[in-house]
Short mmCIF file of N, CA and C in Angstrom, two decimals:
data_model
loop_
_atom_site.label_atom_id
_atom_site.label_comp_id
_atom_site.label_asym_id
_atom_site.label_seq_id
_atom_site.Cartn_x
_atom_site.Cartn_y
_atom_site.Cartn_z
N MET A 20 0.82 -1.20 0.00
CA MET A 20 0.00 0.00 0.00
C MET A 20 0.87 1.26 0.00
N LYS A 21 1.93 1.23 0.83
CA LYS A 21 2.82 2.38 0.91
C LYS A 21 3.51 2.63 -0.43
N ASN A 22 3.90 1.52 -1.12
CA ASN A 22 4.54 1.65 -2.43
C ASN A 22 3.57 2.25 -3.45
N LEU A 23 2.32 1.84 -3.40
CA LEU A 23 1.31 2.36 -4.32
C LEU A 23 1.11 3.86 -4.10
N LEU A 24 1.04 4.27 -2.85
CA LEU A 24 0.89 5.69 -2.54
C LEU A 24 2.10 6.48 -3.02
N THR A 25 3.29 5.93 -2.86
CA THR A 25 4.51 6.59 -3.33
C THR A 25 4.49 6.75 -4.85
N VAL A 26 4.07 5.71 -5.56
CA VAL A 26 3.99 5.76 -7.03
C VAL A 26 2.99 6.83 -7.47
N ILE A 27 1.85 6.90 -6.81
CA ILE A 27 0.82 7.90 -7.16
C ILE A 27 1.35 9.30 -6.92
N LEU A 28 1.97 9.53 -5.77
CA LEU A 28 2.52 10.86 -5.48
C LEU A 28 3.60 11.26 -6.47
N LEU A 29 4.48 10.32 -6.82
CA LEU A 29 5.53 10.62 -7.79
C LEU A 29 4.95 10.93 -9.16
N SER A 30 3.91 10.22 -9.56
CA SER A 30 3.31 10.48 -10.87
C SER A 30 2.62 11.84 -10.89
N LEU A 31 2.04 12.24 -9.77
CA LEU A 31 1.42 13.56 -9.70
C LEU A 31 2.47 14.66 -9.75
N LEU A 32 3.58 14.45 -9.07
CA LEU A 32 4.65 15.44 -9.08
C LEU A 32 5.32 15.54 -10.45
N ALA A 33 5.39 14.44 -11.17
CA ALA A 33 6.04 14.42 -12.48
C ALA A 33 5.13 14.92 -13.59
N ALA A 34 3.83 15.00 -13.34
CA ALA A 34 2.88 15.44 -14.37
C ALA A 34 3.15 16.90 -14.72
N PRO A 35 3.06 17.24 -16.00
CA PRO A 35 3.30 18.63 -16.39
C PRO A 35 2.25 19.55 -15.78
N ALA A 36 2.70 20.69 -15.35
CA ALA A 36 1.79 21.65 -14.74
C ALA A 36 0.91 22.29 -15.81
N GLN A 37 -0.33 22.44 -15.50
CA GLN A 37 -1.26 23.12 -16.40
C GLN A 37 -1.26 24.60 -16.06
N ALA A 38 -1.08 25.42 -17.06
CA ALA A 38 -1.12 26.86 -16.83
C ALA A 38 -2.57 27.27 -16.57
N ALA A 39 -2.74 28.16 -15.66
CA ALA A 39 -4.08 28.67 -15.39
C ALA A 39 -4.40 29.73 -16.43
N GLY A 40 -5.64 29.73 -16.87
CA GLY A 40 -6.06 30.73 -17.84
C GLY A 40 -6.24 32.10 -17.19
N THR A 41 -6.15 33.13 -18.00
CA THR A 41 -6.35 34.50 -17.54
C THR A 41 -7.79 34.89 -17.83
N PRO A 42 -8.56 35.31 -16.82
CA PRO A 42 -9.92 35.78 -17.09
C PRO A 42 -9.88 37.01 -18.00
N ILE A 43 -10.68 37.01 -19.05
CA ILE A 43 -10.65 38.10 -20.02
C ILE A 43 -11.03 39.43 -19.37
N LYS A 44 -11.91 39.41 -18.38
CA LYS A 44 -12.30 40.66 -17.73
C LYS A 44 -11.19 41.21 -16.83
N VAL A 45 -10.23 40.39 -16.47
CA VAL A 45 -9.07 40.86 -15.71
C VAL A 45 -8.02 41.40 -16.68
N LEU A 46 -7.92 40.77 -17.84
CA LEU A 46 -6.93 41.18 -18.84
C LEU A 46 -7.27 42.53 -19.47
N ILE A 47 -8.53 42.74 -19.81
CA ILE A 47 -8.96 43.98 -20.48
C ILE A 47 -9.70 44.84 -19.46
N THR A 48 -9.00 45.83 -18.96
CA THR A 48 -9.59 46.75 -17.98
C THR A 48 -9.44 48.17 -18.50
N GLY A 49 -10.10 49.09 -17.84
CA GLY A 49 -10.00 50.48 -18.26
C GLY A 49 -10.30 51.44 -17.14
N SER A 50 -9.86 52.66 -17.31
CA SER A 50 -10.07 53.69 -16.29
C SER A 50 -11.54 54.05 -16.14
N GLY A 51 -12.32 53.79 -17.18
CA GLY A 51 -13.74 54.11 -17.14
C GLY A 51 -14.61 52.97 -16.66
N GLY A 52 -14.00 51.89 -16.19
CA GLY A 52 -14.77 50.76 -15.68
C GLY A 52 -15.24 49.82 -16.78
N GLN A 53 -15.97 48.79 -16.36
CA GLN A 53 -16.50 47.78 -17.28
C GLN A 53 -18.00 47.69 -17.11
N GLU A 54 -18.67 47.40 -18.21
CA GLU A 54 -20.11 47.15 -18.16
C GLU A 54 -20.37 45.85 -18.89
N ARG A 55 -20.84 44.86 -18.16
CA ARG A 55 -21.14 43.56 -18.77
C ARG A 55 -22.53 43.64 -19.39
N LEU A 56 -22.61 43.36 -20.69
CA LEU A 56 -23.89 43.40 -21.39
C LEU A 56 -24.53 42.02 -21.45
N THR A 57 -23.72 41.00 -21.70
CA THR A 57 -24.19 39.61 -21.71
C THR A 57 -23.07 38.75 -21.12
N ASP A 58 -23.26 37.44 -21.10
CA ASP A 58 -22.21 36.54 -20.61
C ASP A 58 -20.96 36.59 -21.47
N THR A 59 -21.11 36.98 -22.73
CA THR A 59 -19.97 36.95 -23.65
C THR A 59 -19.61 38.32 -24.22
N LEU A 60 -20.19 39.38 -23.70
CA LEU A 60 -19.94 40.72 -24.23
C LEU A 60 -19.86 41.74 -23.10
N PHE A 61 -18.77 42.53 -23.11
CA PHE A 61 -18.68 43.63 -22.15
C PHE A 61 -17.98 44.81 -22.81
N ILE A 62 -18.18 45.98 -22.24
CA ILE A 62 -17.60 47.22 -22.75
C ILE A 62 -16.69 47.80 -21.67
N VAL A 63 -15.53 48.28 -22.11
CA VAL A 63 -14.55 48.88 -21.21
C VAL A 63 -14.33 50.32 -21.62
N GLY A 64 -14.38 51.23 -20.65
CA GLY A 64 -14.05 52.62 -20.91
C GLY A 64 -12.56 52.83 -20.77
N LYS A 65 -11.91 53.31 -21.81
CA LYS A 65 -10.46 53.52 -21.80
C LYS A 65 -10.14 54.95 -22.18
N ARG A 66 -8.89 55.32 -21.96
CA ARG A 66 -8.38 56.64 -22.39
C ARG A 66 -7.10 56.42 -23.18
N THR A 67 -6.99 57.14 -24.28
CA THR A 67 -5.78 57.05 -25.10
C THR A 67 -4.66 57.83 -24.44
N ARG A 68 -3.48 57.79 -25.03
CA ARG A 68 -2.33 58.51 -24.45
C ARG A 68 -2.54 60.02 -24.45
N ASP A 69 -3.44 60.53 -25.33
CA ASP A 69 -3.74 61.97 -25.32
C ASP A 69 -5.05 62.26 -24.59
N ALA A 70 -5.48 61.32 -23.74
CA ALA A 70 -6.65 61.45 -22.86
C ALA A 70 -7.99 61.43 -23.59
N THR A 71 -8.02 60.97 -24.84
CA THR A 71 -9.27 60.83 -25.56
C THR A 71 -10.01 59.61 -25.02
N PRO A 72 -11.28 59.75 -24.60
CA PRO A 72 -12.02 58.58 -24.15
C PRO A 72 -12.34 57.66 -25.34
N LEU A 73 -12.25 56.37 -25.11
CA LEU A 73 -12.53 55.39 -26.15
C LEU A 73 -13.17 54.17 -25.51
N GLU A 74 -14.33 53.79 -26.02
CA GLU A 74 -14.98 52.58 -25.53
C GLU A 74 -14.53 51.40 -26.38
N LEU A 75 -14.14 50.34 -25.70
CA LEU A 75 -13.70 49.12 -26.35
C LEU A 75 -14.65 48.00 -25.94
N ALA A 76 -15.31 47.39 -26.91
CA ALA A 76 -16.19 46.26 -26.63
C ALA A 76 -15.41 44.97 -26.84
N VAL A 77 -15.63 44.01 -25.97
CA VAL A 77 -14.97 42.71 -26.03
C VAL A 77 -16.06 41.65 -26.15
N SER A 78 -15.98 40.85 -27.21
CA SER A 78 -16.97 39.81 -27.44
C SER A 78 -16.28 38.46 -27.56
N VAL A 79 -16.65 37.54 -26.68
CA VAL A 79 -16.15 36.17 -26.76
C VAL A 79 -17.04 35.45 -27.77
N THR A 80 -16.47 35.06 -28.91
CA THR A 80 -17.29 34.49 -29.97
C THR A 80 -17.25 32.96 -30.01
N LYS A 81 -16.23 32.36 -29.38
CA LYS A 81 -16.18 30.91 -29.30
C LYS A 81 -15.37 30.52 -28.08
N GLN A 82 -15.90 29.52 -27.34
CA GLN A 82 -15.21 29.04 -26.15
C GLN A 82 -15.53 27.57 -25.94
N THR A 83 -14.67 26.89 -25.19
CA THR A 83 -14.91 25.49 -24.87
C THR A 83 -15.99 25.42 -23.79
N SER A 84 -16.44 24.22 -23.50
CA SER A 84 -17.44 24.05 -22.44
C SER A 84 -16.90 24.51 -21.09
N GLY A 85 -15.58 24.50 -20.92
CA GLY A 85 -14.96 24.96 -19.68
C GLY A 85 -14.69 26.45 -19.66
N GLY A 86 -15.13 27.17 -20.70
CA GLY A 86 -14.96 28.62 -20.74
C GLY A 86 -13.62 29.10 -21.27
N ARG A 87 -12.83 28.20 -21.87
CA ARG A 87 -11.55 28.61 -22.47
C ARG A 87 -11.83 29.23 -23.85
N ILE A 88 -11.34 30.43 -24.06
CA ILE A 88 -11.66 31.20 -25.26
C ILE A 88 -10.79 30.77 -26.44
N SER A 89 -11.46 30.50 -27.59
CA SER A 89 -10.71 30.18 -28.81
C SER A 89 -10.97 31.20 -29.92
N SER A 90 -11.91 32.11 -29.69
CA SER A 90 -12.19 33.18 -30.66
C SER A 90 -12.75 34.37 -29.91
N LEU A 91 -12.23 35.55 -30.25
CA LEU A 91 -12.60 36.76 -29.52
C LEU A 91 -12.51 37.96 -30.46
N SER A 92 -13.42 38.92 -30.29
CA SER A 92 -13.39 40.15 -31.09
C SER A 92 -13.30 41.37 -30.20
N LEU A 93 -12.51 42.34 -30.65
CA LEU A 93 -12.46 43.67 -30.04
C LEU A 93 -13.16 44.63 -30.99
N PHE A 94 -14.00 45.49 -30.44
CA PHE A 94 -14.74 46.47 -31.25
C PHE A 94 -14.46 47.87 -30.74
N VAL A 95 -14.25 48.79 -31.66
CA VAL A 95 -14.18 50.21 -31.37
C VAL A 95 -15.33 50.85 -32.12
N LEU A 96 -16.12 51.66 -31.42
CA LEU A 96 -17.32 52.23 -32.03
C LEU A 96 -16.98 53.51 -32.79
N ASN A 97 -16.16 53.33 -33.81
CA ASN A 97 -15.68 54.42 -34.65
C ASN A 97 -15.06 53.75 -35.87
N ASP A 98 -15.11 54.38 -37.02
CA ASP A 98 -14.49 53.76 -38.20
C ASP A 98 -13.37 54.61 -38.79
N ASP A 99 -13.00 55.68 -38.10
CA ASP A 99 -11.90 56.54 -38.55
C ASP A 99 -11.08 56.89 -37.31
N LEU A 100 -10.06 56.10 -37.04
CA LEU A 100 -9.32 56.22 -35.79
C LEU A 100 -8.20 57.25 -35.87
N LYS A 101 -8.08 58.03 -34.82
CA LYS A 101 -6.91 58.90 -34.65
C LYS A 101 -5.72 58.00 -34.31
N PRO A 102 -4.50 58.47 -34.52
CA PRO A 102 -3.33 57.64 -34.20
C PRO A 102 -3.33 57.12 -32.76
N SER A 103 -3.74 57.93 -31.81
CA SER A 103 -3.75 57.46 -30.41
C SER A 103 -4.81 56.38 -30.19
N GLU A 104 -5.93 56.47 -30.90
CA GLU A 104 -6.98 55.44 -30.79
C GLU A 104 -6.51 54.13 -31.43
N LEU A 105 -5.84 54.25 -32.57
CA LEU A 105 -5.30 53.06 -33.23
C LEU A 105 -4.23 52.40 -32.35
N ASP A 106 -3.40 53.20 -31.70
CA ASP A 106 -2.39 52.65 -30.78
C ASP A 106 -3.04 51.89 -29.63
N LEU A 107 -4.13 52.44 -29.10
CA LEU A 107 -4.83 51.77 -28.00
C LEU A 107 -5.45 50.46 -28.47
N LEU A 108 -6.04 50.46 -29.66
CA LEU A 108 -6.59 49.22 -30.22
C LEU A 108 -5.47 48.20 -30.44
N ALA A 109 -4.35 48.63 -30.98
CA ALA A 109 -3.22 47.72 -31.21
C ALA A 109 -2.68 47.16 -29.90
N THR A 110 -2.56 48.01 -28.88
CA THR A 110 -2.07 47.56 -27.57
C THR A 110 -2.97 46.48 -26.99
N ASN A 111 -4.28 46.66 -27.08
CA ASN A 111 -5.20 45.66 -26.56
C ASN A 111 -5.22 44.41 -27.42
N THR A 112 -5.04 44.57 -28.72
CA THR A 112 -4.91 43.41 -29.61
C THR A 112 -3.67 42.60 -29.22
N HIS A 113 -2.57 43.28 -28.94
CA HIS A 113 -1.34 42.60 -28.50
C HIS A 113 -1.58 41.84 -27.20
N ARG A 114 -2.25 42.49 -26.26
CA ARG A 114 -2.50 41.88 -24.95
C ARG A 114 -3.30 40.58 -25.13
N VAL A 115 -4.33 40.63 -25.96
CA VAL A 115 -5.15 39.44 -26.21
C VAL A 115 -4.33 38.38 -26.96
N ALA A 116 -3.57 38.80 -27.96
CA ALA A 116 -2.79 37.85 -28.78
C ALA A 116 -1.80 37.06 -27.93
N THR A 117 -1.09 37.74 -27.03
CA THR A 117 -0.08 37.04 -26.23
C THR A 117 -0.70 36.27 -25.07
N SER A 118 -1.69 36.85 -24.40
CA SER A 118 -2.26 36.22 -23.21
C SER A 118 -3.31 35.16 -23.53
N CYS A 119 -4.08 35.36 -24.59
CA CYS A 119 -5.18 34.45 -24.90
C CYS A 119 -4.86 33.44 -26.00
N PHE A 120 -3.98 33.82 -26.92
CA PHE A 120 -3.70 32.97 -28.08
C PHE A 120 -2.24 32.52 -28.17
N ASN A 121 -1.47 32.79 -27.10
CA ASN A 121 -0.10 32.31 -26.97
C ASN A 121 0.80 32.76 -28.12
N LEU A 122 0.54 33.95 -28.65
CA LEU A 122 1.35 34.47 -29.74
C LEU A 122 2.66 35.02 -29.18
N SER A 123 3.76 34.76 -29.86
CA SER A 123 5.05 35.25 -29.38
C SER A 123 5.14 36.76 -29.60
N VAL A 124 5.85 37.43 -28.71
CA VAL A 124 5.95 38.90 -28.78
C VAL A 124 6.66 39.35 -30.06
N GLU A 125 7.45 38.49 -30.67
CA GLU A 125 8.13 38.85 -31.91
C GLU A 125 7.15 39.15 -33.04
N ARG A 126 5.93 38.65 -32.96
CA ARG A 126 4.94 38.84 -34.02
C ARG A 126 4.10 40.11 -33.83
N LEU A 127 4.21 40.76 -32.68
CA LEU A 127 3.35 41.91 -32.39
C LEU A 127 3.62 43.10 -33.30
N GLY A 128 4.85 43.33 -33.66
CA GLY A 128 5.17 44.42 -34.58
C GLY A 128 4.47 44.26 -35.92
N GLY A 129 4.35 43.02 -36.37
CA GLY A 129 3.64 42.75 -37.62
C GLY A 129 2.16 43.08 -37.52
N ILE A 130 1.56 42.80 -36.37
CA ILE A 130 0.15 43.13 -36.17
C ILE A 130 -0.04 44.64 -36.20
N THR A 131 0.82 45.36 -35.49
CA THR A 131 0.72 46.82 -35.46
C THR A 131 0.87 47.41 -36.86
N ALA A 132 1.87 46.96 -37.60
CA ALA A 132 2.09 47.48 -38.96
C ALA A 132 0.89 47.19 -39.85
N TRP A 133 0.31 46.01 -39.71
CA TRP A 133 -0.85 45.61 -40.50
C TRP A 133 -2.05 46.50 -40.17
N LEU A 134 -2.32 46.70 -38.87
CA LEU A 134 -3.45 47.56 -38.48
C LEU A 134 -3.26 48.99 -38.97
N LYS A 135 -2.05 49.52 -38.87
CA LYS A 135 -1.78 50.89 -39.33
C LYS A 135 -1.97 51.01 -40.84
N MET A 136 -1.53 50.01 -41.59
CA MET A 136 -1.70 50.03 -43.03
C MET A 136 -3.19 49.99 -43.41
N LEU A 137 -3.96 49.15 -42.73
CA LEU A 137 -5.40 49.06 -43.01
C LEU A 137 -6.10 50.38 -42.71
N GLU A 138 -5.73 51.01 -41.60
CA GLU A 138 -6.35 52.29 -41.23
C GLU A 138 -5.95 53.38 -42.23
N ARG A 139 -4.70 53.43 -42.57
CA ARG A 139 -4.19 54.45 -43.50
C ARG A 139 -4.86 54.33 -44.88
N GLN A 140 -5.08 53.09 -45.33
CA GLN A 140 -5.66 52.87 -46.66
C GLN A 140 -7.19 52.83 -46.64
N GLY A 141 -7.80 52.89 -45.46
CA GLY A 141 -9.25 52.86 -45.36
C GLY A 141 -9.86 51.52 -45.76
N VAL A 142 -9.11 50.45 -45.59
CA VAL A 142 -9.57 49.11 -45.97
C VAL A 142 -10.82 48.75 -45.17
N ARG A 143 -11.80 48.14 -45.83
CA ARG A 143 -13.06 47.76 -45.17
C ARG A 143 -12.96 46.38 -44.51
N LYS A 144 -12.28 45.45 -45.17
CA LYS A 144 -12.21 44.09 -44.62
C LYS A 144 -10.91 43.44 -45.07
N ALA A 145 -10.25 42.75 -44.14
CA ALA A 145 -9.00 42.06 -44.45
C ALA A 145 -8.78 40.94 -43.45
N GLU A 146 -7.99 39.96 -43.87
CA GLU A 146 -7.61 38.85 -43.00
C GLU A 146 -6.12 38.61 -43.13
N ALA A 147 -5.51 38.16 -42.05
CA ALA A 147 -4.09 37.83 -42.06
C ALA A 147 -3.81 36.78 -40.99
N SER A 148 -2.71 36.07 -41.19
CA SER A 148 -2.25 35.10 -40.19
C SER A 148 -0.95 35.61 -39.59
N PHE A 149 -0.86 35.48 -38.29
CA PHE A 149 0.35 35.82 -37.56
C PHE A 149 0.72 34.58 -36.77
N GLY A 150 1.53 33.73 -37.38
CA GLY A 150 1.85 32.46 -36.76
C GLY A 150 0.59 31.61 -36.65
N PRO A 151 0.31 31.09 -35.47
CA PRO A 151 -0.86 30.22 -35.30
C PRO A 151 -2.19 30.97 -35.16
N MET A 152 -2.13 32.28 -35.08
CA MET A 152 -3.35 33.07 -34.86
C MET A 152 -3.79 33.75 -36.16
N GLN A 153 -5.08 33.67 -36.43
CA GLN A 153 -5.66 34.37 -37.56
C GLN A 153 -6.35 35.63 -37.04
N VAL A 154 -6.28 36.69 -37.83
CA VAL A 154 -6.90 37.96 -37.45
C VAL A 154 -7.75 38.44 -38.62
N MET A 155 -8.96 38.89 -38.30
CA MET A 155 -9.84 39.47 -39.29
C MET A 155 -10.12 40.92 -38.88
N PHE A 156 -9.97 41.83 -39.81
CA PHE A 156 -10.24 43.25 -39.59
C PHE A 156 -11.48 43.60 -40.40
N LYS A 157 -12.40 44.32 -39.76
CA LYS A 157 -13.63 44.71 -40.45
C LYS A 157 -14.00 46.13 -40.03
N ARG A 158 -14.28 46.96 -41.03
CA ARG A 158 -14.74 48.34 -40.80
C ARG A 158 -16.13 48.39 -41.42
N ASP A 159 -17.13 48.70 -40.60
CA ASP A 159 -18.50 48.65 -41.10
C ASP A 159 -19.37 49.65 -40.34
N ARG A 160 -20.65 49.58 -40.62
CA ARG A 160 -21.62 50.49 -40.02
C ARG A 160 -22.92 49.72 -39.80
N THR A 161 -23.54 49.95 -38.66
CA THR A 161 -24.87 49.41 -38.39
C THR A 161 -25.81 50.60 -38.20
N HIS A 162 -27.06 50.31 -37.88
CA HIS A 162 -28.01 51.40 -37.62
C HIS A 162 -27.60 52.23 -36.40
N ASP A 163 -26.75 51.66 -35.53
CA ASP A 163 -26.26 52.39 -34.35
C ASP A 163 -25.02 53.22 -34.64
N GLY A 164 -24.41 53.04 -35.80
CA GLY A 164 -23.23 53.82 -36.14
C GLY A 164 -22.07 52.97 -36.62
N PRO A 165 -20.92 53.61 -36.84
CA PRO A 165 -19.75 52.90 -37.38
C PRO A 165 -19.00 52.11 -36.31
N TYR A 166 -18.23 51.14 -36.79
CA TYR A 166 -17.38 50.38 -35.87
C TYR A 166 -16.21 49.76 -36.64
N ILE A 167 -15.20 49.40 -35.88
CA ILE A 167 -14.09 48.58 -36.37
C ILE A 167 -14.02 47.35 -35.47
N GLU A 168 -13.90 46.20 -36.11
CA GLU A 168 -13.77 44.93 -35.38
C GLU A 168 -12.42 44.31 -35.71
N VAL A 169 -11.74 43.84 -34.68
CA VAL A 169 -10.54 43.03 -34.84
C VAL A 169 -10.86 41.68 -34.19
N ALA A 170 -11.07 40.67 -35.03
CA ALA A 170 -11.40 39.33 -34.55
C ALA A 170 -10.15 38.47 -34.57
N MET A 171 -9.93 37.73 -33.49
CA MET A 171 -8.76 36.85 -33.38
C MET A 171 -9.23 35.44 -33.06
N PHE A 172 -8.62 34.47 -33.72
CA PHE A 172 -8.95 33.09 -33.43
C PHE A 172 -7.78 32.19 -33.76
N ARG A 173 -7.89 30.99 -33.25
CA ARG A 173 -6.83 30.01 -33.44
C ARG A 173 -7.46 28.63 -33.33
N THR A 174 -6.96 27.68 -34.09
CA THR A 174 -7.46 26.31 -33.98
C THR A 174 -6.64 25.58 -32.91
N GLY A 175 -7.21 24.51 -32.43
CA GLY A 175 -6.55 23.74 -31.38
C GLY A 175 -7.30 23.87 -30.07
N GLN A 176 -6.69 23.39 -29.03
CA GLN A 176 -7.30 23.38 -27.70
C GLN A 176 -6.60 24.38 -26.79
N PRO A 177 -7.31 25.42 -26.33
CA PRO A 177 -6.69 26.38 -25.41
C PRO A 177 -6.15 25.68 -24.15
N GLY A 178 -4.90 25.93 -23.83
CA GLY A 178 -4.29 25.36 -22.63
C GLY A 178 -3.62 24.02 -22.86
N ALA A 179 -3.68 23.49 -24.09
CA ALA A 179 -3.08 22.18 -24.38
C ALA A 179 -2.04 22.32 -25.48
N GLY A 180 -1.05 21.43 -25.44
CA GLY A 180 -0.01 21.42 -26.48
C GLY A 180 0.73 22.74 -26.56
N PRO A 181 0.91 23.25 -27.77
CA PRO A 181 1.67 24.50 -27.89
C PRO A 181 0.89 25.74 -27.44
N TRP A 182 -0.41 25.61 -27.21
CA TRP A 182 -1.26 26.74 -26.84
C TRP A 182 -1.34 26.82 -25.32
N LYS A 183 -0.25 27.25 -24.69
CA LYS A 183 -0.17 27.26 -23.22
C LYS A 183 -0.89 28.44 -22.60
N ASN A 184 -0.70 29.63 -23.15
CA ASN A 184 -1.38 30.82 -22.62
C ASN A 184 -2.77 30.91 -23.22
N TYR A 185 -3.77 31.01 -22.37
CA TYR A 185 -5.14 31.12 -22.85
C TYR A 185 -5.94 31.98 -21.88
N CYS A 186 -7.11 32.39 -22.34
CA CYS A 186 -7.99 33.20 -21.51
C CYS A 186 -9.29 32.46 -21.26
N THR A 187 -9.94 32.83 -20.19
CA THR A 187 -11.23 32.24 -19.84
C THR A 187 -12.29 33.33 -19.79
N ASN A 188 -13.51 32.90 -19.95
CA ASN A 188 -14.63 33.84 -19.92
C ASN A 188 -15.27 33.83 -18.54
#
């Protein structure tokens, strides 16, 4: 019996540690607070580096039954961003990419350059891959007004294999 207990304890100690996911509402915060609209959608009040207020909506579009996020969109309720607003959107895109989709920091410069090019050229819709993460950019308008969406997703299982960093809802 003692040998069996020793074997069980050793196997538990030798098992690879599972990284804990980061709650998305902890990752995306703002000086203006958060307002949860649904279980998968909340709005954060933020300020740009030049103190311009900017609302950022966060929508969890796909998650596992355990709440691990595999697809997420950031929305800015504007379709013509000032440089400081674009920087804030890029910063939050970086935060989600590294913390939720395990993207290496070496790829973040590519995301920023891509977003700046799309904004400068007034592109309405585009898609790109940055390593294992796919990003979709959309500039559109609804009856409530204009918006820009940056959707990020990745295939695989959040928290398993090479996808160690993940977020939870």
